[in-house]
Amino acid sequence: TDEDAARDAEQRAATALTRAQAAVADVANTVAVLRQRCGDAGLDELTEARAAAAAAHAATAATAAECEHRRGEIVRLRQLDADLREQARAVDVEAAQAAHREESAAAEADEIRARITAAAGGEDSLATRRRRIAALAAAAANLLDARVRAANAATSARERAREAAAAAERAGFGSVEQALAAVRPEARLREIDRALRAAADRRAAAQGVLADPDTARVGDAPVDLTEPEAAVARSAAALAAAVSTASEAERRHADIEKFATRLEDEYAKLVPLRDEQAELAALAEVVAGTGQNARKMSLRSYVLAARLEEVAESASVRLRRMSGGRYEFVHSDAAGTHGKRGGLGLDIHDEYTGVVRSTKTLSGGESFQASLALALGLADVVAAESGGLVLDTMFIDEGFGTLDADALDAVMGVLDELRAGGRVVGVVSHVDEMRQRIPSRLHVVRGRTGSTVEIAG
């Protein structure tokens, strides 16, 4: 038993020895490698070098982690820079377009003002301008009558011209000009008349000679005068027809000259009336908002648009107060869709987004604030233009139920300022919170026999 135990112990010791020898060999190899790497340096120096290397490794690892983070940050900043550059370009383009539109609108407004000022004249009162416009309207009516008379005269002249052309054609001429060219002067007609009378005298003398018995006995054979007499008759008929045609052509030429002179006189009378009618037409286009008016704004719309601008400016002060500085009104004179006239549009500028949008996009509470601000702005403008006449009393019917607590506080603050300024503000509402904010109240109580009013302090 002892031998077996000793044998087992020997085997275990041999195994442990083998492992120890292998470990020693590994350590020897490691020591050799370390001695080769470290050289002749001492333990303290190597320890310090190891600590320095470990610190450098830790710093490098931290730097590497930070570098990766910063690479991501650089990529994000570059993307942000690209986005900002793109936005800047878009903003520059939009600013240029807005500046161009502003310049165009300003130029157009100046042109419209200049045209209206030039058309209205230098009168200082509305009554004077109305009288002047009424006089211009009467002149336009007279111009229309004159134009009708001129048209009738032109029609008559054309009829006379057609009659002259028909007469010239019946007389065998190709045109009125040829007929006028064939008209003989008075001296020539007298000369022709003298020639005819001389020919008639010679014919009478010849007939007298032929009637003499002695002449009749001349010659044995009778003379046939049928053909010469027929030729003479034809010549006389042609001469009479020519004289008649010449007389008719001369008469019609005189009529044409007379009508042409009348037409020129009537046209000369129409020239100042046409100039005045052109001025009236231009003024009418300005007043009616037609012609070269790109905005399609009538004079009434233009005046109302100017008044609406004042109301919007005054109302924006109230709306900014009630909306916490977010909203303000923007007057728009752009033409509407489907050819609708412009000049009386109101939009909302949202300070949070920097966007101008339609009032239809406002919520119920925001719409109530906008309506209240417009009413107060209109009251301010009326008071300013009426010589300080203040609208002392104002009634607001419902609308407070659409407001949240903050909006209600803002609106009530504005109404409290009005009340403190001496105005009476009447509020009709079913909101219970209003009871705490309004000191003087009237309660309408419904009953079987009807409604009654109770005063609550």
Tab-separated table of C-alpha atoms in Angstrom:
chain	number	residue	atom	x	y	z
A	1	THR	CA	0.000	0.000	0.000
A	2	ASP	CA	2.767	2.399	0.881
A	3	GLU	CA	4.533	1.527	-2.354
A	4	ASP	CA	1.368	2.181	-4.360
A	5	ALA	CA	0.883	5.426	-2.578
A	6	ALA	CA	4.497	6.391	-3.160
A	7	ARG	CA	4.178	5.391	-6.818
A	8	ASP	CA	1.117	7.565	-7.222
A	9	ALA	CA	2.854	10.410	-5.455
A	10	GLU	CA	5.867	9.925	-7.706
A	11	GLN	CA	3.643	10.027	-10.803
A	12	ARG	CA	1.895	13.114	-9.598
A	13	ALA	CA	5.208	14.724	-8.805
A	14	ALA	CA	6.497	13.745	-12.281
A	15	THR	CA	3.425	15.289	-13.889
A	16	ALA	CA	3.824	18.425	-11.820
A	17	LEU	CA	7.490	18.507	-12.697
A	18	THR	CA	6.658	18.230	-16.410
A	19	ARG	CA	4.180	21.092	-16.159
A	20	ALA	CA	6.668	23.147	-14.117
A	21	GLN	CA	9.401	22.511	-16.662
A	22	ALA	CA	7.061	23.538	-19.490
A	23	ALA	CA	6.152	26.668	-17.549
A	24	VAL	CA	9.811	27.370	-16.909
A	25	ALA	CA	10.520	26.954	-20.615
A	26	ASP	CA	7.686	29.356	-21.483
A	27	VAL	CA	8.892	31.845	-18.913
A	28	ALA	CA	12.441	31.473	-20.230
A	29	ASN	CA	11.224	32.171	-23.757
A	30	THR	CA	9.241	35.151	-22.530
A	31	VAL	CA	12.226	36.424	-20.561
A	32	ALA	CA	14.429	36.003	-23.616
A	33	VAL	CA	11.954	37.917	-25.781
A	34	LEU	CA	11.622	40.642	-23.159
A	35	ARG	CA	15.402	40.882	-22.765
A	36	GLN	CA	15.684	41.174	-26.535
A	37	ARG	CA	13.020	43.919	-26.583
A	38	CYS	CA	14.095	45.765	-23.430
A	39	GLY	CA	17.820	45.535	-23.834
A	40	ASP	CA	19.887	46.375	-20.800
A	41	ALA	CA	17.312	48.639	-19.091
A	42	GLY	CA	16.605	48.118	-15.417
A	43	LEU	CA	13.301	47.106	-13.803
A	44	ASP	CA	12.497	50.590	-12.579
A	45	GLU	CA	13.142	52.093	-15.974
A	46	LEU	CA	11.024	49.428	-17.658
A	47	THR	CA	8.251	49.971	-15.113
A	48	GLU	CA	8.228	53.674	-15.826
A	49	ALA	CA	8.287	53.002	-19.577
A	50	ARG	CA	5.358	50.579	-19.206
A	51	ALA	CA	3.367	53.146	-17.199
A	52	ALA	CA	4.126	55.814	-19.807
A	53	ALA	CA	3.130	53.433	-22.593
A	54	ALA	CA	-0.101	52.528	-20.775
A	55	ALA	CA	-0.909	56.224	-20.305
A	56	ALA	CA	-0.132	56.950	-23.942
A	57	HIS	CA	-2.291	53.993	-24.983
A	58	ALA	CA	-5.163	55.231	-22.831
A	59	ALA	CA	-4.787	58.770	-24.195
A	60	THR	CA	-4.632	57.424	-27.743
A	61	ALA	CA	-7.748	55.317	-27.168
A	62	ALA	CA	-9.582	58.348	-25.760
A	63	THR	CA	-8.384	60.454	-28.666
A	64	ALA	CA	-9.513	57.764	-31.087
A	65	ALA	CA	-12.969	57.653	-29.491
A	66	GLU	CA	-13.158	61.460	-29.516
A	67	CYS	CA	-11.900	61.512	-33.110
A	68	GLU	CA	-14.698	59.191	-34.207
A	69	HIS	CA	-17.201	61.402	-32.430
A	70	ARG	CA	-15.711	64.494	-34.002
A	71	ARG	CA	-15.732	62.877	-37.432
A	72	GLY	CA	-19.482	62.388	-37.035
A	73	GLU	CA	-19.822	65.961	-35.793
A	74	ILE	CA	-17.830	67.228	-38.792
A	75	VAL	CA	-20.088	65.299	-41.155
A	76	ARG	CA	-23.146	66.729	-39.414
A	77	LEU	CA	-21.740	70.277	-39.507
A	78	ARG	CA	-20.850	69.926	-43.190
A	79	GLN	CA	-24.372	68.752	-43.950
A	80	LEU	CA	-25.734	71.599	-41.829
A	81	ASP	CA	-23.475	74.049	-43.690
A	82	ALA	CA	-24.723	72.708	-47.045
A	83	ASP	CA	-28.324	73.020	-45.880
A	84	LEU	CA	-27.707	76.542	-44.605
A	85	ARG	CA	-26.029	77.519	-47.872
A	86	GLU	CA	-28.991	76.126	-49.798
A	87	GLN	CA	-31.397	77.977	-47.531
A	88	ALA	CA	-29.315	81.144	-47.916
A	89	ARG	CA	-29.475	80.849	-51.706
A	90	ALA	CA	-33.230	80.250	-51.529
A	91	VAL	CA	-33.623	83.225	-49.190
A	92	ASP	CA	-31.505	85.400	-51.536
A	93	VAL	CA	-33.643	84.361	-54.509
A	94	GLU	CA	-36.830	84.974	-52.551
A	95	ALA	CA	-35.515	88.313	-51.306
A	96	ALA	CA	-34.620	89.331	-54.861
A	97	GLN	CA	-38.072	88.305	-56.063
A	98	ALA	CA	-39.708	90.139	-53.174
A	99	ALA	CA	-37.617	93.231	-53.907
A	100	HIS	CA	-38.573	93.032	-57.568
A	101	ARG	CA	-42.242	92.622	-56.685
A	102	GLU	CA	-41.982	95.508	-54.245
A	103	GLU	CA	-40.358	97.726	-56.876
A	104	SER	CA	-42.991	96.713	-59.444
A	105	ALA	CA	-45.807	97.327	-56.951
A	106	ALA	CA	-44.332	100.688	-55.949
A	107	ALA	CA	-43.900	101.719	-59.575
A	108	GLU	CA	-47.410	100.601	-60.403
A	109	ALA	CA	-48.829	102.399	-57.361
A	110	ASP	CA	-46.950	105.578	-58.338
A	111	GLU	CA	-48.251	105.271	-61.879
A	112	ILE	CA	-51.835	104.782	-60.662
A	113	ARG	CA	-51.522	107.727	-58.249
A	114	ALA	CA	-50.074	109.886	-61.017
A	115	ARG	CA	-52.838	108.893	-63.430
A	116	ILE	CA	-55.538	109.494	-60.830
A	117	THR	CA	-53.996	112.838	-59.847
A	118	ALA	CA	-53.688	113.886	-63.490
A	119	ALA	CA	-57.218	112.727	-64.240
A	120	ALA	CA	-58.754	114.297	-61.128
A	121	GLY	CA	-57.147	117.693	-61.741
A	122	GLY	CA	-56.188	120.219	-59.134
A	123	GLU	CA	-59.484	120.508	-57.265
A	124	ASP	CA	-59.370	120.493	-53.479
A	125	SER	CA	-62.887	119.283	-52.660
A	126	LEU	CA	-64.916	116.236	-53.607
A	127	ALA	CA	-67.867	118.386	-54.714
A	128	THR	CA	-65.650	120.266	-57.190
A	129	ARG	CA	-64.315	116.998	-58.576
A	130	ARG	CA	-67.862	115.664	-58.913
A	131	ARG	CA	-68.941	118.756	-60.807
A	132	ARG	CA	-65.923	118.484	-63.087
A	133	ILE	CA	-66.597	114.799	-63.734
A	134	ALA	CA	-70.276	115.602	-64.390
A	135	ALA	CA	-69.184	118.262	-66.891
A	136	LEU	CA	-66.852	115.775	-68.535
A	137	ALA	CA	-69.697	113.250	-68.699
A	138	ALA	CA	-71.922	115.851	-70.389
A	139	ALA	CA	-69.100	116.613	-72.820
A	140	ALA	CA	-68.798	112.900	-73.505
A	141	ALA	CA	-72.540	112.767	-74.276
A	142	ASN	CA	-72.146	115.715	-76.645
A	143	LEU	CA	-69.166	113.965	-78.214
A	144	LEU	CA	-71.291	110.883	-78.737
A	145	ASP	CA	-73.993	112.967	-80.419
A	146	ALA	CA	-71.381	114.629	-82.624
A	147	ARG	CA	-69.932	111.246	-83.529
A	148	VAL	CA	-73.455	110.093	-84.502
A	149	ARG	CA	-73.888	113.202	-86.669
A	150	ALA	CA	-70.475	112.594	-88.229
A	151	ALA	CA	-71.376	108.974	-88.919
A	152	ASN	CA	-74.638	110.117	-90.570
A	153	ALA	CA	-72.722	112.664	-92.649
A	154	ALA	CA	-70.205	110.005	-93.658
A	155	THR	CA	-73.074	107.683	-94.616
A	156	SER	CA	-74.689	110.443	-96.692
A	157	ALA	CA	-71.358	111.195	-98.348
A	158	ARG	CA	-70.902	107.536	-99.230
A	159	GLU	CA	-74.435	107.440	-100.697
A	160	ARG	CA	-73.707	110.566	-102.790
A	161	ALA	CA	-70.440	108.987	-103.900
A	162	ARG	CA	-72.294	105.822	-104.963
A	163	GLU	CA	-74.859	107.934	-106.836
A	164	ALA	CA	-72.064	109.837	-108.599
A	165	ALA	CA	-70.341	106.555	-109.523
A	166	ALA	CA	-73.638	105.157	-110.878
A	167	ALA	CA	-74.252	108.330	-112.900
A	168	ALA	CA	-70.723	108.200	-114.300
A	169	GLU	CA	-71.241	104.542	-115.248
A	170	ARG	CA	-74.560	105.336	-116.956
A	171	ALA	CA	-72.853	108.117	-118.873
A	172	GLY	CA	-70.284	105.648	-120.173
A	173	PHE	CA	-67.377	106.590	-117.893
A	174	GLY	CA	-65.290	104.031	-115.992
A	175	SER	CA	-65.131	106.075	-112.782
A	176	VAL	CA	-66.103	109.374	-111.202
A	177	GLU	CA	-62.579	110.647	-111.837
A	178	GLN	CA	-62.969	110.045	-115.574
A	179	ALA	CA	-66.343	111.815	-115.517
A	180	LEU	CA	-64.780	114.761	-113.664
A	181	ALA	CA	-61.947	114.799	-116.188
A	182	ALA	CA	-64.528	114.925	-119.026
A	183	VAL	CA	-66.349	117.912	-117.527
A	184	ARG	CA	-65.881	120.963	-119.804
A	185	PRO	CA	-65.281	124.407	-118.335
A	186	GLU	CA	-67.822	127.154	-118.819
A	187	ALA	CA	-65.774	128.828	-121.551
A	188	ARG	CA	-65.555	125.566	-123.496
A	189	LEU	CA	-69.301	125.061	-123.192
A	190	ARG	CA	-69.923	128.568	-124.526
A	191	GLU	CA	-67.544	127.860	-127.384
A	192	ILE	CA	-69.409	124.624	-128.208
A	193	ASP	CA	-72.722	126.483	-128.052
A	194	ARG	CA	-71.423	129.117	-130.491
A	195	ALA	CA	-70.206	126.385	-132.825
A	196	LEU	CA	-73.621	124.721	-132.698
A	197	ARG	CA	-75.401	127.977	-133.461
A	198	ALA	CA	-73.005	128.676	-136.333
A	199	ALA	CA	-73.594	125.178	-137.710
A	200	ALA	CA	-77.368	125.696	-137.400
A	201	ASP	CA	-77.046	128.997	-139.291
A	202	ARG	CA	-74.977	127.353	-142.029
A	203	ARG	CA	-77.522	124.550	-142.267
A	204	ALA	CA	-80.377	126.996	-142.570
A	205	ALA	CA	-78.453	128.871	-145.291
A	206	ALA	CA	-77.746	125.610	-147.083
A	207	GLN	CA	-81.405	124.581	-146.883
A	208	GLY	CA	-82.390	127.971	-148.254
A	209	VAL	CA	-80.022	127.551	-151.162
A	210	LEU	CA	-81.361	124.064	-151.811
A	211	ALA	CA	-84.911	125.348	-151.696
A	212	ASP	CA	-84.167	127.896	-154.463
A	213	PRO	CA	-85.927	126.815	-157.720
A	214	ASP	CA	-82.849	127.582	-159.732
A	215	THR	CA	-80.796	125.209	-157.558
A	216	ALA	CA	-83.477	122.546	-157.808
A	217	ARG	CA	-83.184	122.604	-161.597
A	218	VAL	CA	-79.428	121.977	-161.461
A	219	GLY	CA	-78.689	118.504	-162.762
A	220	ASP	CA	-80.913	116.026	-164.445
A	221	ALA	CA	-80.736	113.242	-161.803
A	222	PRO	CA	-82.150	113.748	-158.296
A	223	VAL	CA	-79.633	113.773	-155.320
A	224	ASP	CA	-80.207	111.287	-152.411
A	225	LEU	CA	-79.652	113.155	-149.090
A	226	THR	CA	-80.993	110.418	-146.792
A	227	GLU	CA	-77.618	109.191	-145.540
A	228	PRO	CA	-76.123	112.659	-144.886
A	229	GLU	CA	-79.291	113.744	-143.101
A	230	ALA	CA	-79.209	110.579	-140.927
A	231	ALA	CA	-75.545	111.237	-140.091
A	232	VAL	CA	-76.383	114.804	-139.173
A	233	ALA	CA	-79.243	113.587	-136.946
A	234	ARG	CA	-76.985	111.054	-135.247
A	235	SER	CA	-74.317	113.691	-134.654
A	236	ALA	CA	-76.880	116.082	-133.222
A	237	ALA	CA	-78.254	113.352	-130.916
A	238	ALA	CA	-74.743	112.430	-129.759
A	239	LEU	CA	-73.932	116.081	-129.191
A	240	ALA	CA	-77.096	116.577	-127.129
A	241	ALA	CA	-76.373	113.440	-125.079
A	242	ALA	CA	-72.787	114.592	-124.448
A	243	VAL	CA	-73.961	118.027	-123.362
A	244	SER	CA	-76.549	116.470	-121.025
A	245	THR	CA	-74.009	114.053	-119.571
A	246	ALA	CA	-71.510	116.866	-119.060
A	247	SER	CA	-74.111	118.985	-117.304
A	248	GLU	CA	-75.134	116.103	-115.012
A	249	ALA	CA	-71.488	115.293	-114.262
A	250	GLU	CA	-70.783	118.938	-113.448
A	251	ARG	CA	-73.801	119.066	-111.125
A	252	ARG	CA	-72.743	115.898	-109.307
A	253	HIS	CA	-69.157	117.130	-109.107
A	254	ALA	CA	-70.433	120.275	-107.407
A	255	ASP	CA	-72.517	118.139	-105.030
A	256	ILE	CA	-69.491	115.972	-104.198
A	257	GLU	CA	-67.340	119.025	-103.513
A	258	LYS	CA	-70.085	120.497	-101.341
A	259	PHE	CA	-70.520	117.255	-99.351
A	260	ALA	CA	-66.755	116.795	-99.032
A	261	THR	CA	-66.441	120.333	-97.673
A	262	ARG	CA	-69.244	119.670	-95.189
A	263	LEU	CA	-67.609	116.376	-94.173
A	264	GLU	CA	-64.241	118.077	-93.591
A	265	ASP	CA	-65.938	120.794	-91.535
A	266	GLU	CA	-67.767	118.223	-89.403
A	267	TYR	CA	-64.573	116.228	-88.942
A	268	ALA	CA	-62.712	119.380	-87.884
A	269	LYS	CA	-65.439	119.964	-85.298
A	270	LEU	CA	-65.026	116.388	-84.045
A	271	VAL	CA	-61.252	116.655	-83.408
A	272	PRO	CA	-61.463	118.495	-80.021
A	273	LEU	CA	-64.423	116.339	-79.044
A	274	ARG	CA	-62.445	113.184	-79.874
A	275	ASP	CA	-59.519	114.433	-77.778
A	276	GLU	CA	-61.843	115.173	-74.873
A	277	GLN	CA	-63.522	111.777	-75.346
A	278	ALA	CA	-60.102	110.069	-75.217
A	279	GLU	CA	-59.366	111.891	-71.947
A	280	LEU	CA	-62.769	110.886	-70.581
A	281	ALA	CA	-62.256	107.282	-71.712
A	282	ALA	CA	-58.866	107.153	-69.973
A	283	LEU	CA	-60.420	108.618	-66.810
A	284	ALA	CA	-63.303	106.142	-67.045
A	285	GLU	CA	-60.827	103.251	-67.373
A	286	VAL	CA	-58.974	104.451	-64.279
A	287	VAL	CA	-62.225	104.817	-62.340
A	288	ALA	CA	-63.589	101.457	-63.531
A	289	GLY	CA	-60.297	99.597	-63.019
A	290	THR	CA	-59.920	98.502	-66.664
A	291	GLY	CA	-57.430	99.247	-69.441
A	292	GLN	CA	-53.770	99.107	-68.365
A	293	ASN	CA	-54.661	98.645	-64.684
A	294	ALA	CA	-52.918	95.279	-63.957
A	295	ARG	CA	-54.549	95.034	-60.511
A	296	LYS	CA	-58.040	95.481	-61.978
A	297	MET	CA	-58.818	97.904	-59.127
A	298	SER	CA	-61.573	100.441	-59.519
A	299	LEU	CA	-61.196	103.909	-58.003
A	300	ARG	CA	-63.606	102.969	-55.220
A	301	SER	CA	-61.586	99.806	-54.476
A	302	TYR	CA	-58.376	101.851	-54.495
A	303	VAL	CA	-59.750	104.311	-51.927
A	304	LEU	CA	-61.135	101.466	-49.797
A	305	ALA	CA	-57.796	99.637	-50.057
A	306	ALA	CA	-55.987	102.712	-48.710
A	307	ARG	CA	-58.471	102.892	-45.843
A	308	LEU	CA	-58.126	99.140	-45.239
A	309	GLU	CA	-54.346	99.529	-44.982
A	310	GLU	CA	-54.823	102.027	-42.144
A	311	VAL	CA	-57.301	99.711	-40.402
A	312	ALA	CA	-54.933	96.721	-40.795
A	313	GLU	CA	-52.002	98.700	-39.378
A	314	SER	CA	-54.030	99.827	-36.360
A	315	ALA	CA	-55.564	96.354	-35.877
A	316	SER	CA	-52.130	94.667	-36.003
A	317	VAL	CA	-51.152	96.481	-32.795
A	318	ARG	CA	-54.138	94.888	-30.994
A	319	LEU	CA	-53.662	91.479	-32.631
A	320	ARG	CA	-49.964	91.293	-31.666
A	321	ARG	CA	-50.950	92.069	-28.072
A	322	MET	CA	-53.684	89.393	-27.976
A	323	SER	CA	-51.601	86.731	-29.781
A	324	GLY	CA	-48.476	87.205	-27.701
A	325	GLY	CA	-46.597	88.879	-30.552
A	326	ARG	CA	-47.248	86.080	-33.049
A	327	TYR	CA	-49.749	87.464	-35.569
A	328	GLU	CA	-50.205	90.686	-37.486
A	329	PHE	CA	-52.325	91.708	-40.472
A	330	VAL	CA	-50.870	92.107	-43.967
A	331	HIS	CA	-52.851	94.027	-46.592
A	332	SER	CA	-52.878	92.354	-50.034
A	333	ASP	CA	-53.762	94.092	-53.294
A	334	ALA	CA	-53.252	90.999	-55.444
A	335	ALA	CA	-55.987	90.104	-57.906
A	336	GLY	CA	-58.143	87.101	-57.001
A	337	THR	CA	-58.711	83.921	-58.965
A	338	HIS	CA	-60.945	83.726	-62.058
A	339	GLY	CA	-60.370	87.417	-62.870
A	340	LYS	CA	-61.647	88.759	-59.549
A	341	ARG	CA	-60.571	92.302	-58.729
A	342	GLY	CA	-57.963	92.849	-56.046
A	343	GLY	CA	-57.179	95.480	-53.460
A	344	LEU	CA	-59.334	94.405	-50.489
A	345	GLY	CA	-57.506	91.314	-49.260
A	346	LEU	CA	-56.165	90.676	-45.737
A	347	ASP	CA	-53.646	87.966	-44.861
A	348	ILE	CA	-51.926	86.974	-41.613
A	349	HIS	CA	-48.169	87.150	-41.007
A	350	ASP	CA	-47.069	84.407	-38.592
A	351	GLU	CA	-43.991	85.649	-36.696
A	352	TYR	CA	-43.196	82.114	-35.492
A	353	THR	CA	-42.799	80.694	-39.010
A	354	GLY	CA	-42.182	83.896	-40.962
A	355	VAL	CA	-44.903	82.892	-43.443
A	356	VAL	CA	-47.771	85.046	-44.746
A	357	ARG	CA	-50.885	82.876	-44.935
A	358	SER	CA	-54.629	83.176	-45.408
A	359	THR	CA	-56.924	84.144	-42.550
A	360	LYS	CA	-58.874	80.957	-43.289
A	361	THR	CA	-56.037	78.957	-41.715
A	362	LEU	CA	-56.629	80.512	-38.266
A	363	SER	CA	-58.315	78.469	-35.569
A	364	GLY	CA	-61.634	79.476	-34.024
A	365	GLY	CA	-60.048	81.349	-31.126
A	366	GLU	CA	-57.485	83.006	-33.387
A	367	SER	CA	-60.245	84.057	-35.793
A	368	PHE	CA	-62.138	85.656	-32.879
A	369	GLN	CA	-58.993	87.550	-31.847
A	370	ALA	CA	-58.458	88.716	-35.439
A	371	SER	CA	-62.089	89.873	-35.760
A	372	LEU	CA	-61.923	91.736	-32.436
A	373	ALA	CA	-58.626	93.370	-33.441
A	374	LEU	CA	-60.155	94.513	-36.765
A	375	ALA	CA	-63.164	95.987	-34.983
A	376	LEU	CA	-60.917	97.903	-32.566
A	377	GLY	CA	-58.641	99.030	-35.429
A	378	LEU	CA	-61.650	100.300	-37.384
A	379	ALA	CA	-62.861	102.191	-34.308
A	380	ASP	CA	-59.421	103.801	-33.929
A	381	VAL	CA	-59.306	104.856	-37.595
A	382	VAL	CA	-62.838	106.281	-37.442
A	383	ALA	CA	-61.955	108.209	-34.311
A	384	ALA	CA	-58.775	109.580	-35.917
A	385	GLU	CA	-60.532	110.704	-39.109
A	386	SER	CA	-63.588	112.201	-37.414
A	387	GLY	CA	-61.666	114.834	-35.517
A	388	GLY	CA	-61.318	112.885	-32.272
A	389	LEU	CA	-64.889	111.596	-32.139
A	390	VAL	CA	-64.555	108.395	-30.096
A	391	LEU	CA	-66.849	105.377	-30.304
A	392	ASP	CA	-67.697	105.217	-26.598
A	393	THR	CA	-69.653	101.957	-26.555
A	394	MET	CA	-68.798	98.568	-28.029
A	395	PHE	CA	-70.691	95.252	-27.844
A	396	ILE	CA	-69.098	91.837	-28.397
A	397	ASP	CA	-71.517	88.965	-28.972
A	398	GLU	CA	-70.112	85.517	-28.054
A	399	GLY	CA	-66.827	84.120	-29.343
A	400	PHE	CA	-65.089	83.792	-25.966
A	401	GLY	CA	-65.883	80.079	-25.710
A	402	THR	CA	-63.291	79.358	-28.461
A	403	LEU	CA	-60.421	80.861	-26.417
A	404	ASP	CA	-58.095	78.961	-24.119
A	405	ALA	CA	-57.087	80.393	-20.730
A	406	ASP	CA	-54.037	82.319	-21.996
A	407	ALA	CA	-55.859	83.754	-25.002
A	408	LEU	CA	-58.804	84.726	-22.789
A	409	ASP	CA	-56.436	86.566	-20.439
A	410	ALA	CA	-54.877	88.434	-23.370
A	411	VAL	CA	-58.259	89.444	-24.810
A	412	MET	CA	-59.618	90.513	-21.430
A	413	GLY	CA	-56.475	92.539	-20.845
A	414	VAL	CA	-57.140	94.502	-24.046
A	415	LEU	CA	-60.807	94.996	-23.096
A	416	ASP	CA	-59.764	96.141	-19.601
A	417	GLU	CA	-57.504	98.755	-21.225
A	418	LEU	CA	-60.440	100.000	-23.295
A	419	ARG	CA	-62.634	100.166	-20.199
A	420	ALA	CA	-59.882	101.989	-18.285
A	421	GLY	CA	-59.699	104.466	-21.190
A	422	GLY	CA	-63.316	105.475	-20.660
A	423	ARG	CA	-65.102	103.182	-23.108
A	424	VAL	CA	-68.084	100.995	-22.299
A	425	VAL	CA	-67.555	97.407	-23.449
A	426	GLY	CA	-70.606	95.127	-23.415
A	427	VAL	CA	-69.924	91.372	-23.601
A	428	VAL	CA	-72.518	88.691	-24.363
A	429	SER	CA	-71.138	85.301	-23.288
A	430	HIS	CA	-71.965	81.966	-21.641
A	431	VAL	CA	-68.413	81.381	-20.360
A	432	ASP	CA	-68.412	81.040	-16.538
A	433	GLU	CA	-64.867	82.434	-16.247
A	434	MET	CA	-66.116	85.741	-17.536
A	435	ARG	CA	-68.057	86.274	-14.322
A	436	GLN	CA	-64.809	86.623	-12.368
A	437	ARG	CA	-63.343	89.106	-14.849
A	438	ILE	CA	-66.348	91.420	-15.378
A	439	PRO	CA	-67.415	93.496	-12.346
A	440	SER	CA	-70.838	94.613	-13.656
A	441	ARG	CA	-73.086	91.905	-15.083
A	442	LEU	CA	-76.648	91.458	-16.342
A	443	HIS	CA	-78.137	87.946	-16.166
A	444	VAL	CA	-80.933	86.984	-18.571
A	445	VAL	CA	-83.098	84.410	-16.760
A	446	ARG	CA	-85.627	82.401	-18.736
A	447	GLY	CA	-88.994	81.600	-17.172
A	448	ARG	CA	-92.381	80.244	-18.091
A	449	THR	CA	-93.805	83.711	-18.657
A	450	GLY	CA	-90.732	85.017	-20.485
A	451	SER	CA	-87.174	86.158	-19.788
A	452	THR	CA	-86.151	88.621	-17.105
A	453	VAL	CA	-82.980	90.601	-16.507
A	454	GLU	CA	-81.180	90.546	-13.153
A	455	ILE	CA	-78.359	92.869	-12.133
A	456	ALA	CA	-75.365	91.120	-10.532
A	457	GLY	CA	-72.613	93.123	-8.882
